[in-house]
CSV table of C-alpha atoms in Angstrom, one decimal:
chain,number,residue,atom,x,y,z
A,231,UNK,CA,0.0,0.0,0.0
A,232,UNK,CA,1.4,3.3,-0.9
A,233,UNK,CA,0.0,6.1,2.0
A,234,UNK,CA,0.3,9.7,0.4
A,235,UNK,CA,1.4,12.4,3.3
A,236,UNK,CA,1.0,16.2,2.2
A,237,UNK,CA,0.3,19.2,4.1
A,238,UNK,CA,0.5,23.3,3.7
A,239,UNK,CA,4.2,24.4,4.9
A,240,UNK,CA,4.5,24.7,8.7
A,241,UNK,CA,2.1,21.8,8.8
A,242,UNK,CA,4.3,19.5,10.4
A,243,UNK,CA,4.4,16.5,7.6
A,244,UNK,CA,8.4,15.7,7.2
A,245,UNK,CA,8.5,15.9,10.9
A,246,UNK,CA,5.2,12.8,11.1
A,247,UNK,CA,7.1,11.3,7.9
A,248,UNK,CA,10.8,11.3,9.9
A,249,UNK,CA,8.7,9.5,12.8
A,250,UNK,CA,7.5,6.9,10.4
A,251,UNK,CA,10.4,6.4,8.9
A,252,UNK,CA,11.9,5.6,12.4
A,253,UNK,CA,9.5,3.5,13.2
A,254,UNK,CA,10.7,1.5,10.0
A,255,UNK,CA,8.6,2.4,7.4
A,256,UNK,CA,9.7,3.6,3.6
A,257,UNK,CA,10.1,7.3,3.3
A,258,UNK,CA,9.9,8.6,-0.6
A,259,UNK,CA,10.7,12.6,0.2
A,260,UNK,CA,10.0,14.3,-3.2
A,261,UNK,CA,11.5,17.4,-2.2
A,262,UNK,CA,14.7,15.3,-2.2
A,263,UNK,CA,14.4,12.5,-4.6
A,264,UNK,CA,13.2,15.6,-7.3
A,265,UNK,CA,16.4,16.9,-6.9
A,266,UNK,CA,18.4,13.6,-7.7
A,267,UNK,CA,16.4,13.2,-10.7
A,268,UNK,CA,17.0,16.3,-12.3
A,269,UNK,CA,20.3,15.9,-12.0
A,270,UNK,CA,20.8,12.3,-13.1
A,271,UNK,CA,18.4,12.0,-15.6
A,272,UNK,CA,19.2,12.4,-18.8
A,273,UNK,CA,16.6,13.5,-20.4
A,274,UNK,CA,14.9,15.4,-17.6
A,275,UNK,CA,18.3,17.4,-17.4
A,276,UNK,CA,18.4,18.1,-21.1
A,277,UNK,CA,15.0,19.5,-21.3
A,278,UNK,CA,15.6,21.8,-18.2
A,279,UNK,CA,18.3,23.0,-20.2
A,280,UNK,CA,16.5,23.5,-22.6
A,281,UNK,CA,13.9,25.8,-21.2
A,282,UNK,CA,17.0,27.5,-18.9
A,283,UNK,CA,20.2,27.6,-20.4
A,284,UNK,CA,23.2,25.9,-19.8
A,285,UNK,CA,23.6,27.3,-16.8
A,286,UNK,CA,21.1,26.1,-15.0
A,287,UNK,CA,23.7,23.4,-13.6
A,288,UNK,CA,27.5,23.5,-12.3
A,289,UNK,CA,28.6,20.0,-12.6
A,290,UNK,CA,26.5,17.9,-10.4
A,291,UNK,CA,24.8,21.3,-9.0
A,292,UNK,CA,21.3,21.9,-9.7
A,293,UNK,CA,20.8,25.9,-9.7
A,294,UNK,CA,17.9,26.5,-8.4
A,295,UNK,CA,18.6,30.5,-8.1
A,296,UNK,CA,18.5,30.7,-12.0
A,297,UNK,CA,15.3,29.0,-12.0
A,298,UNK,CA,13.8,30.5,-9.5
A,299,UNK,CA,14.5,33.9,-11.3
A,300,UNK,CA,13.5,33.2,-14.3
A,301,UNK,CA,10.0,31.4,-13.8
A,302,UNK,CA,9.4,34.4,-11.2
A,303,UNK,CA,9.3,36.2,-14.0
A,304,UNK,CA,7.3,33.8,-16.2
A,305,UNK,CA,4.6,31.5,-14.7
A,306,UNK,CA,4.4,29.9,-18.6
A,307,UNK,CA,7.8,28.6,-17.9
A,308,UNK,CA,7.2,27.1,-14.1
A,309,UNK,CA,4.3,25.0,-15.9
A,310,UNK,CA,6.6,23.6,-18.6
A,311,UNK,CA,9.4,22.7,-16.1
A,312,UNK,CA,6.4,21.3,-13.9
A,313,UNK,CA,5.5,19.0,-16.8
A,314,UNK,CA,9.4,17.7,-17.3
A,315,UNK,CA,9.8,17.0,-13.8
A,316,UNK,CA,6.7,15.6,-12.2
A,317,UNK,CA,6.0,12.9,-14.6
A,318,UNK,CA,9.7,11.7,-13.5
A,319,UNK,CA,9.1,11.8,-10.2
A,320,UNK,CA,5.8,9.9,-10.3
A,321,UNK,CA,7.6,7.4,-12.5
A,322,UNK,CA,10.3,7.0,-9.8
A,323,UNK,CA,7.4,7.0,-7.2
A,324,UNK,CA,6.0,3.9,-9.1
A,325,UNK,CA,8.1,1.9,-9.0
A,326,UNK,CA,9.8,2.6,-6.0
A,327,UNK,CA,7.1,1.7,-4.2
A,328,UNK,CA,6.5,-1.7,-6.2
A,329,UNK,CA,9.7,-2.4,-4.8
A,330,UNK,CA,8.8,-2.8,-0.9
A,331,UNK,CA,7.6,-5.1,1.0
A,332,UNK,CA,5.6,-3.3,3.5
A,333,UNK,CA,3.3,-0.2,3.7
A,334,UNK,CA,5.3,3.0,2.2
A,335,UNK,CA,4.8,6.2,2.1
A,336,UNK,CA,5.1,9.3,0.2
A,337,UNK,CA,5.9,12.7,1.3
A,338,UNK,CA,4.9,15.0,-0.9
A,339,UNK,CA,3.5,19.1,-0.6
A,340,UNK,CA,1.6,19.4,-3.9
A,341,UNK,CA,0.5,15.9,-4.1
A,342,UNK,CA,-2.7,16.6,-6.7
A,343,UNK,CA,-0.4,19.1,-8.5
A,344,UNK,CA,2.0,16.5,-9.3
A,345,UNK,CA,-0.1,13.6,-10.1
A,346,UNK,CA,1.1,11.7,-7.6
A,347,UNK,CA,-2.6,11.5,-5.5
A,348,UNK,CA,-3.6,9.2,-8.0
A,349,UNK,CA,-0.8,6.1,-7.5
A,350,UNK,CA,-1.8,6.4,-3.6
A,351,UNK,CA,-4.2,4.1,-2.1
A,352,UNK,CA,-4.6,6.2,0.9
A,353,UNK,CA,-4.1,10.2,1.0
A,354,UNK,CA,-3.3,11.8,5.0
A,355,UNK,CA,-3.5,15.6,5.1
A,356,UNK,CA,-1.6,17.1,8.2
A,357,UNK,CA,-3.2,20.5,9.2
A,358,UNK,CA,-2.5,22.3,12.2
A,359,UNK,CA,-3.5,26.1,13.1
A,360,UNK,CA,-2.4,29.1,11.1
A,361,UNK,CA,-0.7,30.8,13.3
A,362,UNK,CA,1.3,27.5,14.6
A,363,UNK,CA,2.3,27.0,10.9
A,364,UNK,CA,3.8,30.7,11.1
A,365,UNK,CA,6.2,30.6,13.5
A,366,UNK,CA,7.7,27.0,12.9
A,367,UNK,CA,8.3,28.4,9.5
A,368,UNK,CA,9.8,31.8,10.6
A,369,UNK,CA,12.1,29.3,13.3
A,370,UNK,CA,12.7,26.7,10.5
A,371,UNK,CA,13.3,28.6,7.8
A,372,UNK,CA,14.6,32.4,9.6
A,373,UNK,CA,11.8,34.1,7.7
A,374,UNK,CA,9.9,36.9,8.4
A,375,UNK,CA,6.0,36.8,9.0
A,376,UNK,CA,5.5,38.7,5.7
A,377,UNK,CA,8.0,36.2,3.8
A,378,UNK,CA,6.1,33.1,5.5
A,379,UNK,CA,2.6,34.6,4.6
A,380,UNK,CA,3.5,35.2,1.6
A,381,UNK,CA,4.7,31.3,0.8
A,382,UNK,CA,1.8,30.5,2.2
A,383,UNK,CA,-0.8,32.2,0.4
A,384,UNK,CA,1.5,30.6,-3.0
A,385,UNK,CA,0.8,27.8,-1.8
A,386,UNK,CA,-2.8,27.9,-1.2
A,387,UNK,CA,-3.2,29.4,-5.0
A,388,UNK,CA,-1.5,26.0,-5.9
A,389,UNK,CA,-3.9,23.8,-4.3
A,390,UNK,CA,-6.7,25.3,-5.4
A,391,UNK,CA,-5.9,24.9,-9.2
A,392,UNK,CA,-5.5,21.3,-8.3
A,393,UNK,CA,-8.8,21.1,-6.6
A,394,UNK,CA,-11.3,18.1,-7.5
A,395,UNK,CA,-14.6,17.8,-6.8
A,396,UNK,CA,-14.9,15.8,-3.2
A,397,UNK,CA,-17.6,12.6,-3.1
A,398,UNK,CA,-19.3,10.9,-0.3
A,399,UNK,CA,-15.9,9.5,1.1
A,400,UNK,CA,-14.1,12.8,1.3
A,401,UNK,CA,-12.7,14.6,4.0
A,402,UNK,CA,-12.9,18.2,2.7
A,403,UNK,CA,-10.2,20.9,3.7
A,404,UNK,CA,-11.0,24.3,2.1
A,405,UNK,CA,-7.5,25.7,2.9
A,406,UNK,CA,-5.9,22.8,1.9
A,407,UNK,CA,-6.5,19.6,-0.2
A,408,UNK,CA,-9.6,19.0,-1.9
A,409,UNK,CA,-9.6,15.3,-0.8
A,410,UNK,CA,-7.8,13.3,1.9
A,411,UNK,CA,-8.9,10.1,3.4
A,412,UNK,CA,-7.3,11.4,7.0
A,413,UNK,CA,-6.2,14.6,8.5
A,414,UNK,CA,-4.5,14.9,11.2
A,415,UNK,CA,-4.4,17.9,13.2
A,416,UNK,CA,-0.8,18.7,14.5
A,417,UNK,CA,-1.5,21.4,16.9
A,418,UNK,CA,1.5,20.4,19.4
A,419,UNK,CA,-0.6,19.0,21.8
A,420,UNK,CA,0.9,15.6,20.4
A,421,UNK,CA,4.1,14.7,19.6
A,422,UNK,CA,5.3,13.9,15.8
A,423,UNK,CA,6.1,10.3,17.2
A,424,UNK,CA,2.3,10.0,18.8
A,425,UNK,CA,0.9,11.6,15.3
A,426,UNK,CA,2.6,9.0,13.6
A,427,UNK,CA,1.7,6.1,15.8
A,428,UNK,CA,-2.1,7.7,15.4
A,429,UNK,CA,-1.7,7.4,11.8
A,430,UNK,CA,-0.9,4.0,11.5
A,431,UNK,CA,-3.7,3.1,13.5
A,432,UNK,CA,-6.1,4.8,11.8
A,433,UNK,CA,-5.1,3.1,8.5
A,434,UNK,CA,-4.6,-0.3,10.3
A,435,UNK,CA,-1.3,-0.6,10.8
């Protein structure tokens, strides 16, 4: 079974997913594993090159300044390099997961975005209060409130392009995903480790 994990940032997911992963369970980070791809795939690398210039790497180095720059400038340009790189990574996803031999999981922030919702039998949303998500972003990330809101707000634009129609067995989260078979709240009144225990539970683990 592959359990999708996703969650707005400050929600609190990588810490549940490094809890699960503790506890022995398959990780797939996409943050990280994106990253890899880009640079080690051939053709995913030769068509980011394509659409940035040959500078978009040093060496082994994925620069992710001169992207960022240029699809700040040019939304067109984010949704082509979306459309190299998330059909990789859901690839990879694949059959990674066919590969293990328990329960695994995927940790992934724009899991409808990228396709990715669809190869999950299960879908956990990890929510917590606004104001919580706020300030472990500014500690995580040394951000001010303004830079944090800002992400945030992004992020929420993101999700709602990606939105689908909820049925009879949705959970529905109108600041989040449009459809997640569990949410967990992570308000800090439990621990990542007791989340994560919680979660398994609730999907019979």
């Amino acid at each position: 079974m592959l359990v999708g994990i996703t969650g707005g940032i400050g929600s609190g997911k990588s810490a549940i997913s490094r809890a699960l992963r503790a506890l022995g369970y398959p990780i797939y980070d996409t943050d990280s594993e994106a990253k890899r791809i880009i640079v080690e795939n051939k053709a995913v690398r030769s068509q980011i090159e394509y659409l940035f210039g040959s500078d978009v790497f040093d060496g082994d180095r994925y620069r992710t300044d001169v992207v960022a720059q240029q699809v700040f400038a040019d939304s067109d340009l984010l949704d082509k390099l979306n459309k190299v790189v998330h059909p990789a990574v859901c690839f990879d996803v694949k059959h990674w997961a066919l590969k293990q031999s328990r329960t695994c999981f995927v940790e992934c922030a724009i899991l409808w975005e990228s396709g990715l919702a669809e190869l999950c039998d299960t879908i956990v949303e990890i929510t917590a209060p606004m104001e919580i998500r706020i300030a472990r972003t500014m500690a995580r990330d040394n951000a001010s409130r303004e830079q944090v809101e800002r992400r945030i707000a992004s992020q929420t634009k993101e999700y709602d392009r990606a939105r689908i129609a909820p049925n009879e067995h949705t959970v529905h989260n109108a600041h989040t995903s449009a459809r997640a078979n569990i949410i967990l709240n992570n308000n800090g009144d439990l621990t990542p480790e007791q989340l994560a225990i919680d979660l398994l539970h609730k999907i019979g683990l």
